[in-house]
Short mmCIF file of C-alpha atoms and ligand atoms in Angstrom, two decimals:
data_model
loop_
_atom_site.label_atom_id
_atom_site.label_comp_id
_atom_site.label_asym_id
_atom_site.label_seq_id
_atom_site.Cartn_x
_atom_site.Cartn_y
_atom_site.Cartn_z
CA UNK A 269 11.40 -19.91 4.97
CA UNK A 270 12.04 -16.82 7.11
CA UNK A 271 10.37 -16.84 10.81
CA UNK A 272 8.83 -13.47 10.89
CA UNK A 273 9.23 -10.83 13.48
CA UNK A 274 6.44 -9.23 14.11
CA UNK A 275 6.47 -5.25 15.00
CA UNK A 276 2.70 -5.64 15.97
CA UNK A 277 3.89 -8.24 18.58
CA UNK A 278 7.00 -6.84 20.24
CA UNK A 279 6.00 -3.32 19.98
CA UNK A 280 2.46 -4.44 22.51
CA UNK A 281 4.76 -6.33 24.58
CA UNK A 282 7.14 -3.10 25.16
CA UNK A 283 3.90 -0.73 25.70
CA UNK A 284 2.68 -3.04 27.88
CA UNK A 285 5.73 -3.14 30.00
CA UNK A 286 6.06 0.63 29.87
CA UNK A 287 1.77 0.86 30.68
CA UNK A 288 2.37 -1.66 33.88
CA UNK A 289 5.90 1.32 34.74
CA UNK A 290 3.40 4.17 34.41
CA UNK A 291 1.12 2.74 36.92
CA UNK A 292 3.53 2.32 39.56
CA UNK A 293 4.66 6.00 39.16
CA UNK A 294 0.96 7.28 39.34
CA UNK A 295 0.54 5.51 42.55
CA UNK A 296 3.45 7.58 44.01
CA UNK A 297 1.66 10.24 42.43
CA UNK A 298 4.13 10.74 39.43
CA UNK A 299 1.74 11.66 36.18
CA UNK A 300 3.66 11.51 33.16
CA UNK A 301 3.04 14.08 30.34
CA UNK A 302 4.66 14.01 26.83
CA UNK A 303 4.26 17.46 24.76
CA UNK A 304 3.91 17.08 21.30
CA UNK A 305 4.29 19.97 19.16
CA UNK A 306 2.71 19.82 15.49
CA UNK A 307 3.35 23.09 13.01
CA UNK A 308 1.61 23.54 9.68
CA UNK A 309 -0.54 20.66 8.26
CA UNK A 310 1.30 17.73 6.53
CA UNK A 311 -1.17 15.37 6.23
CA UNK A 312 1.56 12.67 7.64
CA UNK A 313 2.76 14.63 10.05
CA UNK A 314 -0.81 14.90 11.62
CA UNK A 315 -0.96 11.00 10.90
CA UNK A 316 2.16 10.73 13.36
CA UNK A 317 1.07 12.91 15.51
CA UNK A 318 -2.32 11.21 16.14
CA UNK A 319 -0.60 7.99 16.62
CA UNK A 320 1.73 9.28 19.29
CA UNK A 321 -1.46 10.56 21.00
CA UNK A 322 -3.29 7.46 20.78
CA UNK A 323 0.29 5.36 22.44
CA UNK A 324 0.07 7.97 25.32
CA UNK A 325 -3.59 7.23 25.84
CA UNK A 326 -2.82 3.44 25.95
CA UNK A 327 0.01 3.07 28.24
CA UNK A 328 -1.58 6.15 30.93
CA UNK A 329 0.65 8.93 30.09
CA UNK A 330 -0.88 12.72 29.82
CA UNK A 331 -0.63 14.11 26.11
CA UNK A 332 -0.40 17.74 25.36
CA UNK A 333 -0.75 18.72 21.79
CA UNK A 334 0.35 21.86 20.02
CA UNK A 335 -0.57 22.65 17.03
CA UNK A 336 0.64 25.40 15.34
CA UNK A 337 -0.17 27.48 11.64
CA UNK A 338 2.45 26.98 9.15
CA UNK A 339 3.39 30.55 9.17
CA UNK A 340 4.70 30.26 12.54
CA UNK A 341 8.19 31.63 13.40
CA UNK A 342 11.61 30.10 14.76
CA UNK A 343 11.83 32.87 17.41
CA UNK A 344 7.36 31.66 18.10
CA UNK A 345 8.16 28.54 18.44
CA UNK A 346 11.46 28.91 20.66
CA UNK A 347 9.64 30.15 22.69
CA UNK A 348 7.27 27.55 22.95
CA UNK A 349 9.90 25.18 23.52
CA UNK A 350 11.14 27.21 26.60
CA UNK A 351 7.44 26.98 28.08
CA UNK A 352 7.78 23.18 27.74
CA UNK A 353 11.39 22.88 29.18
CA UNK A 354 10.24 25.23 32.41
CA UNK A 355 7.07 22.93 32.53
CA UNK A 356 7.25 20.15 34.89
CA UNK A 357 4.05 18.62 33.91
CA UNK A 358 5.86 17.93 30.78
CA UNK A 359 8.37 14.84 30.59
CA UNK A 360 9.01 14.86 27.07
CA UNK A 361 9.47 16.55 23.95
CA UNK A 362 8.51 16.09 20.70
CA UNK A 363 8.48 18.48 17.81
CA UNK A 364 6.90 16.95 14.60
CA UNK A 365 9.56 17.25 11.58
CA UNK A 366 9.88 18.36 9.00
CA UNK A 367 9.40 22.08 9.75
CA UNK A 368 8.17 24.81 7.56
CA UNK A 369 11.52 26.32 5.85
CA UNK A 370 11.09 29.43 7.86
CA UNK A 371 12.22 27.94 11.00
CA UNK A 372 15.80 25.96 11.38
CA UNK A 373 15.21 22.63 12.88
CA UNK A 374 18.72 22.30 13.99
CA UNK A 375 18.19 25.49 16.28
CA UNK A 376 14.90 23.97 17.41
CA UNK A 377 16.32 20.78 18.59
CA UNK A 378 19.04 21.95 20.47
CA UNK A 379 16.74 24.36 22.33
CA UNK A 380 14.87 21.34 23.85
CA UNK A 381 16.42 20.27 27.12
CA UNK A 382 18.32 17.38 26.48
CA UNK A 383 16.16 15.77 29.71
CA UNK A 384 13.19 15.87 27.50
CA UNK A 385 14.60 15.40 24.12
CA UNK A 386 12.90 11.82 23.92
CA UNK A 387 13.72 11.33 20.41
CA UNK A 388 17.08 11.55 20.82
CA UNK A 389 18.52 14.02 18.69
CA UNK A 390 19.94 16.71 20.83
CA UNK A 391 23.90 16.78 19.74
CA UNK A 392 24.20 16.25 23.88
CA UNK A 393 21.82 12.93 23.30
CA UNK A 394 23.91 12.17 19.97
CA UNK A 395 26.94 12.13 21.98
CA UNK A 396 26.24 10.36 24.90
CA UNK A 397 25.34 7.37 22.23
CA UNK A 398 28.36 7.84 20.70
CA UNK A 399 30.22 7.18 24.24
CA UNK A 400 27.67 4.27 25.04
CA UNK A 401 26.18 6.11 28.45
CA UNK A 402 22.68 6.44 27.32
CA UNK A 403 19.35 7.24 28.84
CA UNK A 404 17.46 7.98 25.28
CA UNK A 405 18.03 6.15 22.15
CA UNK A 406 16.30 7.53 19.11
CA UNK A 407 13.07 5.41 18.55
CA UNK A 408 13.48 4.17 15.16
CA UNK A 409 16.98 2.08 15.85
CA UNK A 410 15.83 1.49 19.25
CA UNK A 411 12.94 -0.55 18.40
CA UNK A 412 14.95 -2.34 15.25
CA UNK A 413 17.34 -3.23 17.98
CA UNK A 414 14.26 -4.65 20.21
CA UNK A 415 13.42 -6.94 16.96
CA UNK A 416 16.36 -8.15 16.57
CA UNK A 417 16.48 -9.19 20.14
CA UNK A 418 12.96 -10.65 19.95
CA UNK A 419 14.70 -13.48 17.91
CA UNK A 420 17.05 -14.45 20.41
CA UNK A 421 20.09 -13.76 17.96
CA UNK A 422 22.98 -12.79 19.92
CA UNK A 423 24.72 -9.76 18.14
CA UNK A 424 28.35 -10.17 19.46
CA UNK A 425 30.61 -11.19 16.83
CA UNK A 426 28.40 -11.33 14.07
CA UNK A 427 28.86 -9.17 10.80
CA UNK A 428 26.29 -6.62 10.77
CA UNK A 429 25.41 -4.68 7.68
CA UNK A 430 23.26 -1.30 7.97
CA UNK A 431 22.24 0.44 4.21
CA UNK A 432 21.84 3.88 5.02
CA UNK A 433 23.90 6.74 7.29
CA UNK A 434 21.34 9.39 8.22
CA UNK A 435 21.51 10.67 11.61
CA UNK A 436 17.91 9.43 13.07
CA UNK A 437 18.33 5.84 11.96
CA UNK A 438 21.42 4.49 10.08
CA UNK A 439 24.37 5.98 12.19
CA UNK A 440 22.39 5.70 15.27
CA UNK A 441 21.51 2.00 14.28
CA UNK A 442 25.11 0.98 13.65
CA UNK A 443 26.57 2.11 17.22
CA UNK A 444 23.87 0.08 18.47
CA UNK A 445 24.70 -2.37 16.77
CA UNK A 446 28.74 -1.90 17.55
CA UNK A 447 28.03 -1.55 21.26
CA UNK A 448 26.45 -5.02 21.04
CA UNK A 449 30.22 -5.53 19.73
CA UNK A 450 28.63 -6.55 16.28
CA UNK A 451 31.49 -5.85 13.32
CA UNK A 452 29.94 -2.91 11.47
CA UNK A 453 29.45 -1.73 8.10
CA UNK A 454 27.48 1.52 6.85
CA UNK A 455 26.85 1.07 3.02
CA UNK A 456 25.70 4.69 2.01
CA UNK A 457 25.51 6.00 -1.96
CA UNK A 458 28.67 5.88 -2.65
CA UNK A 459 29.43 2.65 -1.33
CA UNK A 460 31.13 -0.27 -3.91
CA UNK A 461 30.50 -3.90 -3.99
CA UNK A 462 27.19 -3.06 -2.17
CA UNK A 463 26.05 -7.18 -3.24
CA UNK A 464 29.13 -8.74 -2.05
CA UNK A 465 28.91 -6.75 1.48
CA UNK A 466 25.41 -7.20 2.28
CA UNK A 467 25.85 -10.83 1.67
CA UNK A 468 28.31 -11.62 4.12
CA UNK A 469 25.99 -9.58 6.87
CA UNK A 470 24.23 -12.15 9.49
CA UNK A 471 22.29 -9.00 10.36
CA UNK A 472 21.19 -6.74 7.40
CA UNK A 473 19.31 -3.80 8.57
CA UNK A 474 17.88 -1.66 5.34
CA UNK A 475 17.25 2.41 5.75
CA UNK A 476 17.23 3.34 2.52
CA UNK A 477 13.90 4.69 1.35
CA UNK A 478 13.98 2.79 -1.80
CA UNK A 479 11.20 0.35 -2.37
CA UNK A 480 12.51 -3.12 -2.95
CA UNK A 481 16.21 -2.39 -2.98
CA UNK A 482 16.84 -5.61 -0.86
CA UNK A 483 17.18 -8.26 -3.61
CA UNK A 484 17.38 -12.05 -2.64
CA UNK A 485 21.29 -12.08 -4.35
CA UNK A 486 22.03 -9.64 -1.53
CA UNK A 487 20.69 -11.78 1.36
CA UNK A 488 22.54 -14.56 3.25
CA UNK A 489 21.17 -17.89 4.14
CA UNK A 490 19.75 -17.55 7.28
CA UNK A 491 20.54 -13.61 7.93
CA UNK A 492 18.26 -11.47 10.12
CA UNK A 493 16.77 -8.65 7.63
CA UNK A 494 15.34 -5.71 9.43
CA UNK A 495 13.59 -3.38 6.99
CA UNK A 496 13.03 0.23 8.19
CA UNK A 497 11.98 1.48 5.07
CA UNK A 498 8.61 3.16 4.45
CA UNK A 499 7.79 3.40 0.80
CA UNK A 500 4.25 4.59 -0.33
CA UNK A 501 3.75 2.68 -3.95
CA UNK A 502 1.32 4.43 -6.28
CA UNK A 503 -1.20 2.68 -5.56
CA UNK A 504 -1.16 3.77 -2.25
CA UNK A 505 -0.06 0.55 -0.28
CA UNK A 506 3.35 0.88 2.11
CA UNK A 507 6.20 -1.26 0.71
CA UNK A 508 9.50 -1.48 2.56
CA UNK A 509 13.38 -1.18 1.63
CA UNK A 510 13.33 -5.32 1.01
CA UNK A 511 11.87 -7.37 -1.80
CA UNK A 512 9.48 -8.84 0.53
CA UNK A 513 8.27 -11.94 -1.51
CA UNK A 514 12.05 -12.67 -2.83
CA UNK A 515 14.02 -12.29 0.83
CA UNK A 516 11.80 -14.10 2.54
CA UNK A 517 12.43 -18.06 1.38
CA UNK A 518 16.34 -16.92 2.33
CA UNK A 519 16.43 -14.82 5.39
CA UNK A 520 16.59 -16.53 8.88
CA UNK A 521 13.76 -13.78 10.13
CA UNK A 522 12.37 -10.95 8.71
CA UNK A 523 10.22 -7.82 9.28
CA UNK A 524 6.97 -7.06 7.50
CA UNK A 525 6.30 -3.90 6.16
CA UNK A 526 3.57 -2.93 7.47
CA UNK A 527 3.99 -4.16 10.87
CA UNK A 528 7.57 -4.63 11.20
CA UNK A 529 9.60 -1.60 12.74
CA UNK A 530 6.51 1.16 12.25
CA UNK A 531 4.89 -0.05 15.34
CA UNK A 532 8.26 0.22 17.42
CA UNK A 533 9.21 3.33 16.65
CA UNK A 534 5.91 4.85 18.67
CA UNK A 535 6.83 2.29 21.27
CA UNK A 536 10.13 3.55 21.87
CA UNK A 537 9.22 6.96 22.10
CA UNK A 538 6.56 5.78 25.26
CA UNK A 539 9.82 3.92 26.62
CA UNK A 540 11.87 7.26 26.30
CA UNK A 541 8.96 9.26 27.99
CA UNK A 542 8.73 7.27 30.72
CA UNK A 543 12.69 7.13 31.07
CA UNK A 544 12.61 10.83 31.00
CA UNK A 545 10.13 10.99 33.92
CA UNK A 546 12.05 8.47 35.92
CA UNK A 547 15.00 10.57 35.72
CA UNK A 548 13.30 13.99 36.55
CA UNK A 549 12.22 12.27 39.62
CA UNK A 550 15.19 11.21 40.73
CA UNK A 551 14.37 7.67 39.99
CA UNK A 552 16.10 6.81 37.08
P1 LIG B 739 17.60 9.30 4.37
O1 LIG B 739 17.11 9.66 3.01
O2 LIG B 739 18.00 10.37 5.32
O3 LIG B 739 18.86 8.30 4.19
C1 LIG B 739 18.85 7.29 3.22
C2 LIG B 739 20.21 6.64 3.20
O4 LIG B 739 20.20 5.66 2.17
C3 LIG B 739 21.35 7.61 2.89
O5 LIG B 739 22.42 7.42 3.78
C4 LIG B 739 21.74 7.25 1.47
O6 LIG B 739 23.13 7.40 1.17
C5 LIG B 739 21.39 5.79 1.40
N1 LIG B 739 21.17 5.39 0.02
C6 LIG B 739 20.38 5.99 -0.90
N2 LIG B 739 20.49 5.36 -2.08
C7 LIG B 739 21.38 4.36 -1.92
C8 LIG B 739 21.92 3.38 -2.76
N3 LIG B 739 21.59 3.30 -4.05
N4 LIG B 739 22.81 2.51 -2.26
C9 LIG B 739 23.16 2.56 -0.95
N5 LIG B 739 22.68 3.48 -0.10
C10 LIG B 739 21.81 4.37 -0.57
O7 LIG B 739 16.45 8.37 4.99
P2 LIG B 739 16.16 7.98 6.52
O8 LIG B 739 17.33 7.34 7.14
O9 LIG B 739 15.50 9.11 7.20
O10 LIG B 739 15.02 6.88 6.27
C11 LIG B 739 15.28 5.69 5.56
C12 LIG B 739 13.98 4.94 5.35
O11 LIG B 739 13.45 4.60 6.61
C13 LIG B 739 12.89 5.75 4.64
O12 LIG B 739 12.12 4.87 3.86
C14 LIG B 739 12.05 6.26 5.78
O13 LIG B 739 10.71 6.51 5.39
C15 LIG B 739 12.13 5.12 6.73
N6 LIG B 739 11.90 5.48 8.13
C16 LIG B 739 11.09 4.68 8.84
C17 LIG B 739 10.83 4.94 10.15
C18 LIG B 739 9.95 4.01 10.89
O14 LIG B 739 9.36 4.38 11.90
N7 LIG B 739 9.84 2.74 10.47
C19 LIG B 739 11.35 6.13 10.82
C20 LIG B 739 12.32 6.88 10.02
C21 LIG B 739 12.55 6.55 8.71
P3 LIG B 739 23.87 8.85 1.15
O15 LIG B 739 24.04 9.24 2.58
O16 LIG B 739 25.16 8.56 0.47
O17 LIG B 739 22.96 9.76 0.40
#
C-alpha cells in the first residue's frame, strides 16, 4: 500500500515557512503586496481568486484585488498592468486566466514585469527555467516538485515519466525534473507505447485532464505517482488524472485528489511573492 503525500500537509508547512519570512521583512518595514487581477465572472476563476486572497491573509502579505467586467479591453487592461508594474506597493502579479477572447493573453503576460510575474510565465521567466537560473518557478510544478521531495526520494538517476506537455505544468515539470538530473520523458497525444513507458517511470507525474487515465497496468511497484489533474465528475466531486482506488495498493506514494497538488499550487505562488519582494529589496 502506497504512503500518501499529503498536499494539505506540505503545502501548511511551506506557508508557514513563507508566514515566519514575511514577518521578518515587516519588521524591517518591508510590507509585501500581491495584485491580483480578476476580469469577467467565471465562477472558478472567482473560486481561485478567493483562495489566493485568503493564502495572502494567512501568511501576512497585503492583497489587492481587481476585478474587472468582462467587456473589458486588452489596451484597459494594459494599462492596468502598467499601474501595477510602476507600483511599488505591489510585489507580484497575477492575472486570473482564462481571459475574455477580446483580449490576447500572450500580450498580457509579457506586459507584466518579469520581477513580478510570480506565476512564472513571462517568456523571460520561461527561459531562465530553461537555463536552470531561476528566481520563479510556475506554482503548479513547483509544488509537485515540493511533494515529491516531502518523500525523501532522491530524483537523480531515476526514470521520470511526466503525461502531459503544456507550458504551465508538463514542460515546466519535466526541466524540473531534468535539473534534478532525473532521465525524462514527456508522453503527450501522440505518444506510442504510452503503458510500457509509464511503467518503467520511478516517478510518474500525470497532467492530463482526463479523469482516471492512470491505470494500475501503467504503474510500477513502488513508483512515486503525482497526480495534477483536476477533473470535476458529474456528480460534482473532483477526481484526479489517476485511478485512485487501483494505483494506490502499487505505487510507493501517492497524491490525493483533493488534497494532493491543489493546495501547493496557492502555496507556491505565496513562495514566489515573497521571492519577488526579496529581490525588489535588494535582498534576494
Ligand atoms: P492541457 O490540456 O493544456 O494539457 C494536457 C496534456 O495532456 C497535453 O499535453 C495533451 O497532449 C496530453 N494528453 C491529452 N490526452 C492524452 C492522451 N490520451 N495520452 C497522452 N497524453 C494526453 O492541460 P494542463 O496541463 O493545463 O492541465 C492538466 C491537468 O492538470 C488538468 O486536469 C488541469 O485541471 C490540472 N491542473 C491542476 C492544477 C493544480 O493546481 N493542481 C493547475 C493547473 C492544471 P497534446 O499536447 O498532444 O494535446
Amino acid at each position: 500500500m502506497a504512503q500518501l503525500i499529503s498536499g494539505k500537509e506540505v503545502s501548511a508547512q511551506v506557508k508557514e515557512r513563507v508566514r515566519a519570512q514575511a514577518e521578518e521583512l515587516k519588521a524591517k518595514g518591508i510590507e509585501i503586496g500581491l495584485a491580483v487581477v480578476i476580469v469577467g465572472d467565471n465562477p472558478a476563476s472567482r473560486v481561485y481568486v478567493n483562495s489566493k486572497k485568503k493564502a495572502c491573509e494567512a501568511v501576512g502579505f497585503n492583497s489587492y484585488e481587481y476585478a474587472l467586467p468582462e467587456e473589458t479591453t486588452e489596451q484597459e487592461l494594459l494599462d492596468l498592468v502598467q499601474v501595477l508594474n510602476n507600483d511599488p506597493k505591489v510585489n507580484g502579479i497575477l492575472v486570473q486566466l482564462p481571459l475574455p477572447k477580446q483580449i490576447n493573453e500572450e500580450a498580457i503576460i509579457n506586459a507584466i514585469s518579469a520581477e513580478k510575474d510570480v506565476d512564472a510565465f513571462h517568456p523571460m521567466n520561461v527561459g531562465k527555467i530553461m537555463i536552470g537560473s531561476y528566481a520563479f518557478l510556475p506554482c503548479t510544478p513547483a509544488g509537485a516538485m515540493e511533494l515529491i521531495d516531502s518523500t525523501g526520494v532522491d530524483v537523480s538517476g531515476k526514470n521520470c515519466v511526466v503525461i502531459g506537455r503544456s507550458n504551465i505544468v508538463g514542460k515546466p515539470m519535466a526541466m524540473l525534473l531534468l535539473h534534478r538530473s532525473g532521465t525524462v520523458t514527456i508522453c503527450h497525444s501522440r505518444t506510442q507505447n504510452l503503458k510500457e513507458i509509464c511503467r518503467n517511470a520511478d516517478i510518474l507525474v500525470a497532467a492530463v485532464g482526463r479523469a482516471n487515465f492512470v491505470t494500475a497496468d501503467m504503474v510500477k511497484p513502488g513508483a512515486v505517482v503525482i497526480d495534477v489533474g483536476i477533473n470535476r465528475m458529474e456528480d460534482g466531486k473532483l477526481c484526479g488524472d489517476v485511478d485512485f482506488a487501483a494505483v494506490e495498493p502499487i505505487a510507493g506514494y501517492i497524491t490525493p485528489v483533493p488534497g494532493g497538488v491543489g493546495p501547493m499550487t496557492i502555496a507556491m505562488l505565496m513562495q514566489n511573492t515573497l521571492t519577488a519582494a526579496k529581490q525588489q529589496n535588494g535582498l534576494g
